[in-house]
Amino acid sequence: MGEIQNSQEYQSFRSSVPQKKLVVDDDDKKEWTMYDTGPRHIKCPLICLPPASGKAEVFFKQLLQLSTAGFRVIAVEYPIYWTMKEFCEGFKRLLDHLQLDKVHLFGASLGGFLAQKFAEYTHKSPRVASLILCNSFYETSIFQQTNSAPTFWMMPALFLKKMVMGNFDKSLMDPEIADSIDFMVEKLDSLTQQELASRLTLNCMNCYVEPQKLSGVEVTIMDVFDDCALSQEVREEMYKCYPNAKRAHLKHGGNFPYLSKSLEVNIFIQIHLKVFDDTQYSAKSVIQDENRPGSSNSVE
């Protein structure tokens, strides 16, 4: 237990990247947690949204590795919201507070669903330049919990945690994937009952994405070929929703490839963002990139 938690890279992250708390709602109890790395002058950064079980720091490998390549990367952890409209309005206020007109979103599982819904919510006045959807979905009915979702707020934390952990396969597997599960379980244990209940409510309430409203958004669908919580059928439905999307496949990675296979994931992220180089929506500092050793080596 705790291989990632005790790793030098994670300790370096904890000691070098400050955690920020922001309140953008009228309710001062609704705090956004945020980690912001890379050049601050970049006004169209990559923002990472965690899954139901995660916290902002689950993207520490992206925050560290991509910022050294010149990218501005922000990982956020949303406060307790019970409806999709609440989340979208809160996230919009957060971007306004950070003075970010448009952003790239990397969303994992529920984070990917929220990213799609935010792009849909703001489609008339777009705030999303592009989407990277990792092990994600476009409708909540796949979890078969839409009838139960309204009662999650009063269910015991232990019951809610068991709901989430039922998707964590602990059978024989790659040690890095096993370590990623252990790390996510530790993060899951640190969530309060209300935090977890609100996330599972957003994850399971009757809701779906209208992909036609995202037609102007560059999309990459990232998924794994090994076992994860989502079925092949769900993945195929995502491809149908976004027929023009780029596909980033990992042979292995489990539910949390951004932790277990971060180097591969980060290469895919850089390929996705490369389209925006030399535009106003670049997430990368040109000066840093030019001076970076080996910057001409890219994967196409």
CSV table of C-alpha atoms in Angstrom, one decimal:
chain,number,residue,atom,x,y,z
A,1,MET,CA,0.0,0.0,0.0
A,2,GLY,CA,1.0,3.6,-0.6
A,3,GLU,CA,3.7,3.1,-3.3
A,4,ILE,CA,2.6,6.3,-5.1
A,5,GLN,CA,1.9,8.2,-1.9
A,6,ASN,CA,5.4,7.5,-0.7
A,7,SER,CA,7.1,8.0,-4.1
A,8,GLN,CA,9.7,10.7,-4.5
A,9,GLU,CA,7.7,12.2,-7.4
A,10,TYR,CA,4.6,12.6,-5.2
A,11,GLN,CA,6.6,14.1,-2.3
A,12,SER,CA,8.2,16.5,-4.8
A,13,PHE,CA,4.7,17.5,-6.0
A,14,ARG,CA,3.5,18.1,-2.4
A,15,SER,CA,6.5,20.2,-1.5
A,16,SER,CA,6.7,22.3,-4.7
A,17,VAL,CA,3.1,22.9,-5.9
A,18,PRO,CA,0.9,24.9,-3.6
A,19,GLN,CA,-2.7,24.0,-3.0
A,20,LYS,CA,-5.1,26.9,-3.5
A,21,LYS,CA,-8.7,27.2,-2.2
A,22,LEU,CA,-11.1,29.4,-4.0
A,23,VAL,CA,-14.7,30.4,-3.3
A,24,VAL,CA,-16.7,31.7,-6.3
A,25,ASP,CA,-20.2,31.0,-5.1
A,26,ASP,CA,-22.4,33.0,-2.7
A,27,ASP,CA,-22.0,30.1,-0.3
A,28,ASP,CA,-18.6,30.4,1.2
A,29,LYS,CA,-18.6,26.7,2.1
A,30,LYS,CA,-18.3,25.8,-1.6
A,31,GLU,CA,-14.6,25.7,-2.0
A,32,TRP,CA,-12.8,24.8,-5.2
A,33,THR,CA,-9.4,23.2,-4.6
A,34,MET,CA,-6.8,23.9,-7.3
A,35,TYR,CA,-3.2,23.2,-8.3
A,36,ASP,CA,-1.8,25.5,-11.0
A,37,THR,CA,1.5,24.7,-12.7
A,38,GLY,CA,3.4,26.1,-15.7
A,39,PRO,CA,3.6,29.6,-17.2
A,40,ARG,CA,0.9,31.9,-15.8
A,41,HIS,CA,0.8,34.1,-18.9
A,42,ILE,CA,-0.9,31.2,-20.8
A,43,LYS,CA,-4.6,32.1,-20.9
A,44,CYS,CA,-5.9,28.8,-22.4
A,45,PRO,CA,-4.5,26.2,-20.1
A,46,LEU,CA,-5.3,22.5,-19.7
A,47,ILE,CA,-7.7,22.0,-16.8
A,48,CYS,CA,-8.0,18.4,-15.4
A,49,LEU,CA,-11.3,17.2,-13.8
A,50,PRO,CA,-11.1,14.1,-11.6
A,51,PRO,CA,-13.4,11.1,-11.4
A,52,ALA,CA,-15.9,10.6,-8.6
A,53,SER,CA,-13.3,8.8,-6.5
A,54,GLY,CA,-10.5,11.3,-7.0
A,55,LYS,CA,-9.2,14.6,-5.8
A,56,ALA,CA,-7.3,17.3,-7.8
A,57,GLU,CA,-3.9,15.8,-6.8
A,58,VAL,CA,-4.6,12.6,-8.7
A,59,PHE,CA,-3.2,14.5,-11.7
A,60,PHE,CA,0.1,15.3,-10.0
A,61,LYS,CA,2.0,13.4,-12.8
A,62,GLN,CA,0.4,15.7,-15.4
A,63,LEU,CA,1.0,18.8,-13.4
A,64,LEU,CA,4.7,18.0,-12.9
A,65,GLN,CA,5.6,16.4,-16.3
A,66,LEU,CA,3.6,18.7,-18.6
A,67,SER,CA,4.6,21.9,-16.9
A,68,THR,CA,8.3,21.1,-17.4
A,69,ALA,CA,7.5,20.8,-21.1
A,70,GLY,CA,6.1,24.4,-21.1
A,71,PHE,CA,2.4,23.7,-20.6
A,72,ARG,CA,0.2,25.4,-18.1
A,73,VAL,CA,-1.8,22.7,-16.3
A,74,ILE,CA,-4.5,23.3,-13.7
A,75,ALA,CA,-6.1,20.4,-11.7
A,76,VAL,CA,-9.3,21.3,-9.9
A,77,GLU,CA,-11.5,19.6,-7.4
A,78,TYR,CA,-15.1,20.8,-7.4
A,79,PRO,CA,-17.1,21.6,-4.3
A,80,ILE,CA,-20.4,20.0,-3.3
A,81,TYR,CA,-22.9,20.5,-6.2
A,82,TRP,CA,-26.1,18.5,-6.5
A,83,THR,CA,-27.2,19.4,-10.0
A,84,MET,CA,-25.5,19.7,-13.4
A,85,LYS,CA,-26.6,23.3,-13.8
A,86,GLU,CA,-25.0,24.1,-10.4
A,87,PHE,CA,-21.7,22.6,-11.4
A,88,CYS,CA,-21.7,24.3,-14.8
A,89,GLU,CA,-22.5,27.7,-13.3
A,90,GLY,CA,-19.9,27.2,-10.6
A,91,PHE,CA,-17.2,26.2,-13.1
A,92,LYS,CA,-18.0,29.1,-15.3
A,93,ARG,CA,-17.6,31.5,-12.3
A,94,LEU,CA,-14.2,29.8,-11.5
A,95,LEU,CA,-13.0,30.4,-15.1
A,96,ASP,CA,-14.2,34.1,-14.8
A,97,HIS,CA,-12.3,34.4,-11.5
A,98,LEU,CA,-9.2,33.0,-13.1
A,99,GLN,CA,-9.7,35.4,-16.1
A,100,LEU,CA,-9.7,32.4,-18.5
A,101,ASP,CA,-11.8,33.0,-21.6
A,102,LYS,CA,-11.3,29.5,-23.1
A,103,VAL,CA,-9.7,26.3,-21.8
A,104,HIS,CA,-8.8,22.8,-22.8
A,105,LEU,CA,-10.4,20.1,-20.5
A,106,PHE,CA,-9.0,16.7,-19.6
A,107,GLY,CA,-11.8,14.8,-17.8
A,108,ALA,CA,-11.5,11.3,-16.3
A,109,SER,CA,-14.7,9.3,-16.0
A,110,LEU,CA,-17.2,11.6,-14.2
A,111,GLY,CA,-14.7,14.4,-14.9
A,112,GLY,CA,-15.1,13.7,-18.6
A,113,PHE,CA,-18.9,13.7,-18.4
A,114,LEU,CA,-18.8,17.1,-16.5
A,115,ALA,CA,-16.4,18.5,-19.2
A,116,GLN,CA,-18.8,17.5,-22.0
A,117,LYS,CA,-21.8,19.0,-20.1
A,118,PHE,CA,-19.9,22.2,-19.5
A,119,ALA,CA,-19.0,22.5,-23.2
A,120,GLU,CA,-22.6,21.9,-24.0
A,121,TYR,CA,-23.8,24.4,-21.4
A,122,THR,CA,-21.5,27.2,-22.9
A,123,HIS,CA,-21.9,26.2,-26.6
A,124,LYS,CA,-23.6,29.5,-27.5
A,125,SER,CA,-20.7,31.5,-26.0
A,126,PRO,CA,-17.9,28.8,-26.1
A,127,ARG,CA,-15.6,28.4,-23.1
A,128,VAL,CA,-14.1,25.1,-24.2
A,129,ALA,CA,-11.4,24.9,-26.9
A,130,SER,CA,-11.0,21.2,-26.7
A,131,LEU,CA,-11.8,18.0,-24.8
A,132,ILE,CA,-9.8,15.0,-23.8
A,133,LEU,CA,-12.1,12.3,-22.5
A,134,CYS,CA,-10.4,9.6,-20.5
A,135,ASN,CA,-12.4,6.4,-19.8
A,136,SER,CA,-15.5,8.5,-19.9
A,137,PHE,CA,-19.2,8.3,-21.0
A,138,TYR,CA,-21.9,10.5,-22.5
A,139,GLU,CA,-25.0,9.3,-20.6
A,140,THR,CA,-25.5,8.2,-17.0
A,141,SER,CA,-28.1,5.5,-17.6
A,142,ILE,CA,-25.2,3.0,-18.1
A,143,PHE,CA,-24.8,2.9,-14.3
A,144,GLN,CA,-28.4,1.8,-13.8
A,145,GLN,CA,-28.7,4.0,-10.7
A,146,THR,CA,-30.9,6.8,-11.9
A,147,ASN,CA,-33.7,5.9,-9.6
A,148,SER,CA,-31.4,5.7,-6.5
A,149,ALA,CA,-29.4,8.8,-7.3
A,150,PRO,CA,-31.9,11.2,-5.5
A,151,THR,CA,-31.3,9.3,-2.2
A,152,PHE,CA,-27.5,9.2,-2.2
A,153,TRP,CA,-27.4,12.4,-0.1
A,154,MET,CA,-28.6,10.4,3.0
A,155,MET,CA,-26.8,7.1,2.4
A,156,PRO,CA,-23.9,6.2,4.8
A,157,ALA,CA,-20.4,7.0,3.5
A,158,LEU,CA,-19.3,3.4,3.8
A,159,PHE,CA,-22.1,2.3,1.5
A,160,LEU,CA,-21.2,4.9,-1.1
A,161,LYS,CA,-17.5,4.0,-1.0
A,162,LYS,CA,-18.4,0.3,-1.6
A,163,MET,CA,-20.4,1.4,-4.7
A,164,VAL,CA,-17.3,3.1,-6.1
A,165,MET,CA,-14.9,0.4,-5.0
A,166,GLY,CA,-17.0,-2.3,-6.7
A,167,ASN,CA,-15.4,-1.0,-10.0
A,168,PHE,CA,-11.9,-1.5,-8.7
A,169,ASP,CA,-10.7,-4.9,-10.0
A,170,LYS,CA,-7.9,-6.1,-7.6
A,171,SER,CA,-7.2,-9.4,-9.4
A,172,LEU,CA,-3.8,-10.2,-10.9
A,173,MET,CA,-2.6,-7.1,-12.7
A,174,ASP,CA,0.3,-4.8,-13.7
A,175,PRO,CA,1.9,-3.5,-10.4
A,176,GLU,CA,1.6,0.1,-11.7
A,177,ILE,CA,-2.1,-0.4,-12.1
A,178,ALA,CA,-2.4,-2.0,-8.7
A,179,ASP,CA,-0.5,1.0,-7.2
A,180,SER,CA,-2.9,3.4,-9.0
A,181,ILE,CA,-5.9,1.7,-7.4
A,182,ASP,CA,-4.3,1.9,-3.9
A,183,PHE,CA,-3.7,5.6,-4.4
A,184,MET,CA,-7.2,6.2,-5.5
A,185,VAL,CA,-8.6,4.3,-2.6
A,186,GLU,CA,-6.6,6.5,-0.3
A,187,LYS,CA,-8.1,9.6,-1.9
A,188,LEU,CA,-11.6,8.1,-1.8
A,189,ASP,CA,-11.2,7.5,1.9
A,190,SER,CA,-10.5,11.2,2.4
A,191,LEU,CA,-13.8,12.4,0.9
A,192,THR,CA,-16.6,13.3,3.2
A,193,GLN,CA,-20.0,11.6,2.9
A,194,GLN,CA,-21.5,14.7,1.4
A,195,GLU,CA,-18.6,15.2,-1.1
A,196,LEU,CA,-19.0,11.6,-2.3
A,197,ALA,CA,-22.8,11.6,-2.3
A,198,SER,CA,-22.8,14.8,-4.5
A,199,ARG,CA,-20.3,13.3,-7.0
A,200,LEU,CA,-22.3,10.0,-7.3
A,201,THR,CA,-25.5,12.0,-7.7
A,202,LEU,CA,-23.9,13.9,-10.6
A,203,ASN,CA,-22.6,10.6,-11.9
A,204,CYS,CA,-25.9,8.7,-11.8
A,205,MET,CA,-28.7,11.3,-12.1
A,206,ASN,CA,-30.7,11.0,-15.3
A,207,CYS,CA,-28.6,13.0,-17.7
A,208,TYR,CA,-27.0,12.8,-21.1
A,209,VAL,CA,-24.8,14.9,-23.5
A,210,GLU,CA,-26.1,16.4,-26.7
A,211,PRO,CA,-23.0,15.9,-28.9
A,212,GLN,CA,-24.4,18.1,-31.8
A,213,LYS,CA,-23.8,21.1,-29.5
A,214,LEU,CA,-20.1,20.2,-29.3
A,215,SER,CA,-19.5,20.1,-33.1
A,216,GLY,CA,-17.0,22.9,-33.0
A,217,VAL,CA,-14.9,21.4,-30.2
A,218,GLU,CA,-11.8,19.4,-30.9
A,219,VAL,CA,-12.2,16.0,-29.1
A,220,THR,CA,-9.8,13.2,-28.3
A,221,ILE,CA,-11.2,10.0,-26.8
A,222,MET,CA,-8.7,8.2,-24.6
A,223,ASP,CA,-9.3,4.7,-23.4
A,224,VAL,CA,-7.6,1.4,-22.5
A,225,PHE,CA,-7.7,-2.0,-24.0
A,226,ASP,CA,-7.5,-3.8,-20.6
A,227,ASP,CA,-10.2,-4.1,-17.9
A,228,CYS,CA,-11.8,-0.9,-16.7
A,229,ALA,CA,-15.2,0.1,-15.2
A,230,LEU,CA,-16.6,0.9,-18.6
A,231,SER,CA,-17.8,-1.9,-21.0
A,232,GLN,CA,-16.7,-2.1,-24.7
A,233,GLU,CA,-20.3,-1.2,-25.6
A,234,VAL,CA,-20.1,2.1,-23.7
A,235,ARG,CA,-16.8,2.9,-25.5
A,236,GLU,CA,-18.4,2.1,-28.9
A,237,GLU,CA,-21.2,4.5,-28.1
A,238,MET,CA,-18.7,7.3,-27.3
A,239,TYR,CA,-17.1,6.7,-30.7
A,240,LYS,CA,-20.5,7.0,-32.4
A,241,CYS,CA,-21.2,10.3,-30.5
A,242,TYR,CA,-17.9,11.8,-31.7
A,243,PRO,CA,-17.2,10.3,-35.1
A,244,ASN,CA,-14.6,12.9,-35.9
A,245,ALA,CA,-12.8,12.6,-32.6
A,246,LYS,CA,-9.1,11.4,-32.4
A,247,ARG,CA,-8.7,8.2,-30.6
A,248,ALA,CA,-5.9,7.6,-28.1
A,249,HIS,CA,-5.7,3.9,-27.1
A,250,LEU,CA,-3.5,2.5,-24.4
A,251,LYS,CA,-2.9,-1.3,-24.3
A,252,HIS,CA,-2.8,-1.2,-20.5
A,253,GLY,CA,-3.8,1.4,-17.9
A,254,GLY,CA,-6.8,0.3,-16.0
A,255,ASN,CA,-9.3,2.8,-14.6
A,256,PHE,CA,-6.6,5.4,-13.9
A,257,PRO,CA,-4.1,5.5,-16.8
A,258,TYR,CA,-3.1,9.1,-15.9
A,259,LEU,CA,-1.5,7.5,-12.8
A,260,SER,CA,-0.5,4.1,-14.0
A,261,LYS,CA,0.8,5.0,-17.5
A,262,SER,CA,1.4,8.7,-17.2
A,263,LEU,CA,4.2,9.0,-19.8
A,264,GLU,CA,1.9,7.5,-22.5
A,265,VAL,CA,-1.1,9.6,-21.4
A,266,ASN,CA,1.1,12.8,-21.4
A,267,ILE,CA,2.3,12.1,-24.9
A,268,PHE,CA,-1.3,11.7,-26.1
A,269,ILE,CA,-2.2,15.0,-24.3
A,270,GLN,CA,0.7,16.8,-26.1
A,271,ILE,CA,-0.3,15.4,-29.5
A,272,HIS,CA,-3.9,16.6,-28.8
A,273,LEU,CA,-2.7,20.1,-27.8
A,274,LYS,CA,-0.2,20.4,-30.7
A,275,VAL,CA,-3.0,21.4,-33.1
A,276,PHE,CA,-3.3,24.7,-31.1
A,277,ASP,CA,0.4,25.6,-31.2
A,278,ASP,CA,0.9,29.1,-32.6
A,279,THR,CA,-2.7,30.1,-32.0
A,280,GLN,CA,-4.4,32.1,-29.3
A,281,TYR,CA,-5.5,28.9,-27.7
A,282,SER,CA,-2.1,27.4,-27.2
A,283,ALA,CA,-1.7,25.8,-23.8
A,284,LYS,CA,2.1,26.0,-24.0
A,285,SER,CA,4.8,28.7,-23.7
A,286,VAL,CA,6.6,29.1,-27.1
A,287,ILE,CA,9.8,30.4,-25.4
A,288,GLN,CA,10.1,27.4,-23.1
A,289,ASP,CA,9.3,25.0,-25.9
A,290,GLU,CA,12.0,26.4,-28.2
A,291,ASN,CA,14.7,26.1,-25.5
A,292,ARG,CA,13.7,22.7,-24.4
A,293,PRO,CA,16.2,20.0,-25.2
A,294,GLY,CA,14.7,17.5,-27.7
A,295,SER,CA,11.7,19.6,-28.4
A,296,SER,CA,11.8,18.7,-32.1
A,297,ASN,CA,11.1,15.0,-31.2
A,298,SER,CA,7.4,14.6,-31.4
A,299,VAL,CA,5.0,11.7,-31.9
A,300,GLU,CA,2.6,12.1,-34.8
